CSV table of C-alpha atoms in Angstrom, one decimal:
chain,number,residue,atom,x,y,z
A,704,UNK,CA,-141.2,-28.4,-13.6
A,705,UNK,CA,-137.9,-26.6,-14.2
A,706,UNK,CA,-137.1,-26.0,-17.9
A,707,UNK,CA,-133.5,-26.0,-18.9
A,708,UNK,CA,-132.0,-24.7,-22.1
A,709,UNK,CA,-129.4,-26.2,-24.4
A,710,UNK,CA,-128.2,-24.0,-27.2
A,711,UNK,CA,-126.5,-25.6,-30.2
A,712,UNK,CA,-124.0,-23.6,-32.2
A,713,UNK,CA,-123.9,-24.9,-35.7
A,714,UNK,CA,-121.3,-24.1,-38.4
A,715,UNK,CA,-121.0,-25.1,-42.0
A,716,UNK,CA,-117.5,-26.1,-42.9
A,717,UNK,CA,-117.3,-27.4,-46.5
A,718,UNK,CA,-121.1,-26.9,-46.8
A,719,UNK,CA,-121.8,-29.6,-44.1
A,720,UNK,CA,-123.5,-28.8,-40.8
A,721,UNK,CA,-121.3,-29.3,-37.9
A,722,UNK,CA,-121.9,-29.0,-34.1
A,723,UNK,CA,-119.3,-26.5,-33.0
A,724,UNK,CA,-120.4,-26.1,-29.4
A,725,UNK,CA,-123.3,-26.5,-27.1
A,726,UNK,CA,-124.1,-24.2,-24.2
A,727,UNK,CA,-126.4,-25.1,-21.3
A,728,UNK,CA,-125.7,-22.3,-18.8
A,729,UNK,CA,-128.3,-19.6,-19.1
A,730,UNK,CA,-125.8,-16.8,-18.5
A,731,UNK,CA,-123.5,-18.1,-21.3
A,732,UNK,CA,-126.4,-18.4,-23.7
A,733,UNK,CA,-127.4,-14.8,-23.0
A,734,UNK,CA,-123.7,-13.7,-23.5
A,735,UNK,CA,-123.5,-15.6,-26.7
A,736,UNK,CA,-126.8,-14.2,-28.0
A,737,UNK,CA,-125.8,-10.7,-27.1
A,738,UNK,CA,-122.5,-11.2,-28.9
A,739,UNK,CA,-124.3,-12.4,-32.0
A,740,UNK,CA,-126.7,-9.5,-31.9
A,741,UNK,CA,-123.9,-7.0,-31.5
A,742,UNK,CA,-122.2,-8.4,-34.6
A,743,UNK,CA,-119.2,-10.1,-33.0
A,744,UNK,CA,-117.3,-12.0,-35.6
A,745,UNK,CA,-116.5,-14.8,-33.1
A,746,UNK,CA,-119.3,-14.8,-30.6
A,747,UNK,CA,-118.1,-18.0,-28.9
A,748,UNK,CA,-114.8,-16.3,-28.0
A,749,UNK,CA,-116.8,-13.8,-25.9
A,750,UNK,CA,-118.3,-16.8,-24.0
A,751,UNK,CA,-114.9,-18.4,-23.6
A,752,UNK,CA,-113.4,-15.2,-22.3
A,753,UNK,CA,-116.1,-14.8,-19.6
A,754,UNK,CA,-115.9,-18.5,-18.8
A,755,UNK,CA,-112.2,-18.3,-18.3
A,756,UNK,CA,-112.5,-15.1,-16.1
A,757,UNK,CA,-115.0,-16.9,-13.9
A,758,UNK,CA,-112.8,-19.9,-13.6
A,759,UNK,CA,-109.8,-17.7,-12.7
A,760,UNK,CA,-111.8,-15.9,-10.0
A,761,UNK,CA,-113.0,-19.3,-8.6
A,762,UNK,CA,-109.5,-20.6,-8.5
A,763,UNK,CA,-108.2,-17.4,-6.7
A,764,UNK,CA,-110.9,-17.7,-4.1
A,765,UNK,CA,-110.2,-21.5,-3.7
A,766,UNK,CA,-106.6,-20.7,-3.2
A,767,UNK,CA,-107.5,-18.1,-0.5
A,768,UNK,CA,-109.6,-20.7,1.3
A,769,UNK,CA,-106.9,-23.3,1.1
A,770,UNK,CA,-104.4,-20.7,2.5
A,771,UNK,CA,-106.7,-20.0,5.4
A,772,UNK,CA,-107.0,-23.7,6.2
A,773,UNK,CA,-103.2,-24.0,6.2
A,774,UNK,CA,-102.6,-21.3,8.7
A,775,UNK,CA,-101.8,-22.6,12.1
A,776,UNK,CA,-103.6,-20.0,14.2
A,777,UNK,CA,-106.9,-19.5,12.4
A,778,UNK,CA,-110.0,-19.5,14.6
A,779,UNK,CA,-111.9,-22.8,14.6
A,780,UNK,CA,-115.1,-21.0,13.3
A,781,UNK,CA,-113.2,-19.8,10.2
A,782,UNK,CA,-111.8,-23.2,9.6
A,783,UNK,CA,-115.2,-24.7,9.9
A,784,UNK,CA,-116.7,-22.3,7.4
A,785,UNK,CA,-113.8,-22.9,5.0
A,786,UNK,CA,-114.3,-26.7,5.2
A,787,UNK,CA,-118.1,-26.2,4.6
A,788,UNK,CA,-117.2,-24.0,1.5
A,789,UNK,CA,-114.9,-26.7,0.2
A,790,UNK,CA,-117.5,-29.4,0.6
A,791,UNK,CA,-120.1,-27.2,-1.0
A,792,UNK,CA,-117.7,-26.5,-3.9
A,793,UNK,CA,-117.2,-30.3,-4.4
A,794,UNK,CA,-120.9,-30.9,-4.5
A,795,UNK,CA,-121.4,-28.0,-7.0
A,796,UNK,CA,-118.6,-29.4,-9.2
A,797,UNK,CA,-120.2,-32.9,-9.2
A,798,UNK,CA,-123.5,-31.3,-10.2
A,799,UNK,CA,-122.0,-29.3,-13.0
A,800,UNK,CA,-120.2,-32.4,-14.3
A,801,UNK,CA,-123.4,-34.4,-14.4
A,802,UNK,CA,-125.3,-31.4,-15.9
A,803,UNK,CA,-122.7,-31.1,-18.7
A,804,UNK,CA,-122.8,-34.8,-19.4
A,805,UNK,CA,-126.6,-34.7,-19.7
A,806,UNK,CA,-126.4,-31.5,-21.9
A,807,UNK,CA,-123.9,-33.3,-24.2
A,808,UNK,CA,-126.3,-36.2,-24.7
A,809,UNK,CA,-129.2,-33.8,-25.3
A,810,UNK,CA,-127.1,-31.7,-27.7
A,811,UNK,CA,-126.1,-34.8,-29.7
A,812,UNK,CA,-129.8,-35.8,-30.0
A,813,UNK,CA,-130.9,-32.3,-30.9
A,814,UNK,CA,-128.2,-32.1,-33.5
A,815,UNK,CA,-129.5,-35.3,-35.1
A,816,UNK,CA,-133.0,-33.6,-35.2
A,817,UNK,CA,-131.4,-30.5,-36.7
A,818,UNK,CA,-129.9,-32.6,-39.5
A,819,UNK,CA,-133.3,-34.0,-40.2
A,820,UNK,CA,-135.0,-30.6,-40.2
A,821,UNK,CA,-132.7,-27.6,-40.2
A,822,UNK,CA,-135.7,-25.2,-40.0
A,823,UNK,CA,-136.3,-26.2,-36.3
A,824,UNK,CA,-134.5,-23.4,-34.4
A,825,UNK,CA,-136.4,-23.1,-31.1
A,826,UNK,CA,-138.4,-26.0,-29.7
A,827,UNK,CA,-138.8,-28.2,-26.6
A,828,UNK,CA,-137.9,-31.8,-25.8
A,829,UNK,CA,-140.0,-33.2,-23.1
A,830,UNK,CA,-139.8,-36.3,-20.9
A,831,UNK,CA,-141.9,-37.5,-18.1
A,832,UNK,CA,-140.0,-35.5,-15.5
A,833,UNK,CA,-138.2,-32.8,-17.4
A,834,UNK,CA,-138.4,-30.4,-20.3
A,835,UNK,CA,-135.5,-28.9,-22.2
A,836,UNK,CA,-135.7,-25.9,-24.6
A,837,UNK,CA,-133.5,-26.4,-27.6
A,838,UNK,CA,-132.2,-23.2,-29.3
A,839,UNK,CA,-130.2,-23.4,-32.5
A,840,UNK,CA,-127.7,-20.7,-33.6
A,841,UNK,CA,-126.0,-21.1,-37.0
A,842,UNK,CA,-122.8,-19.4,-37.8
A,843,UNK,CA,-121.7,-18.7,-41.4
A,844,UNK,CA,-118.2,-20.0,-40.8
A,845,UNK,CA,-116.6,-22.4,-38.3
A,846,UNK,CA,-114.7,-20.5,-35.7
A,847,UNK,CA,-111.1,-21.3,-34.9
A,848,UNK,CA,-110.8,-21.0,-31.1
A,849,UNK,CA,-108.5,-22.3,-28.4
A,850,UNK,CA,-111.2,-24.6,-27.1
A,851,UNK,CA,-111.7,-27.9,-28.9
A,852,UNK,CA,-114.9,-27.8,-31.0
A,853,UNK,CA,-117.4,-30.6,-31.0
A,854,UNK,CA,-117.2,-31.8,-34.6
A,855,UNK,CA,-120.1,-33.8,-35.9
A,856,UNK,CA,-121.3,-34.9,-32.5
A,857,UNK,CA,-124.0,-37.0,-34.0
C-alpha cells in the first residue's frame, strides 16, 4: 500500500489558527521543510519559486513539442513521439488535478482534527485501501505571498 503525505501549513493571524497552504508533493514538502530548517522567513515562497520554475520549464518543453508538430517536414516517427508525449502529458495533468482535489479534502479534514487537538503534528489517516501521512507545520505569522492562501479551509 502506497502512503502519501499531506503537509498542512498553519498560521496564526489574530491568534486564530488558519490553514495557509497544503502540500502533497513529496518534493515540495522536502523543499518546504529544508527552508524552515534553514531559517527562511517565508518558506512557502521557496516552494512557490521552485513550483513556478518547474511550470516554466514544462511550458517551454510543451511549446517545443507543439512547434515540432507544426513543422511541415518532420519525420513521422518524431510526430508520433510528440503526439504520444502530448497524450501522456494530458493523462498526467488529469492525475495531478484529481490528486490535488483529494489532497484538498484530506487537508480540510486534517485541519479540523488539528483544531480539535493542536498537539497532533505527525500522524496517519487510514482507510480500507489507502493511508495518508499528515504532517503539520506551524508558522508564527501568516505569510503574504502572490498565491492565494487557503484561509480557514474547515
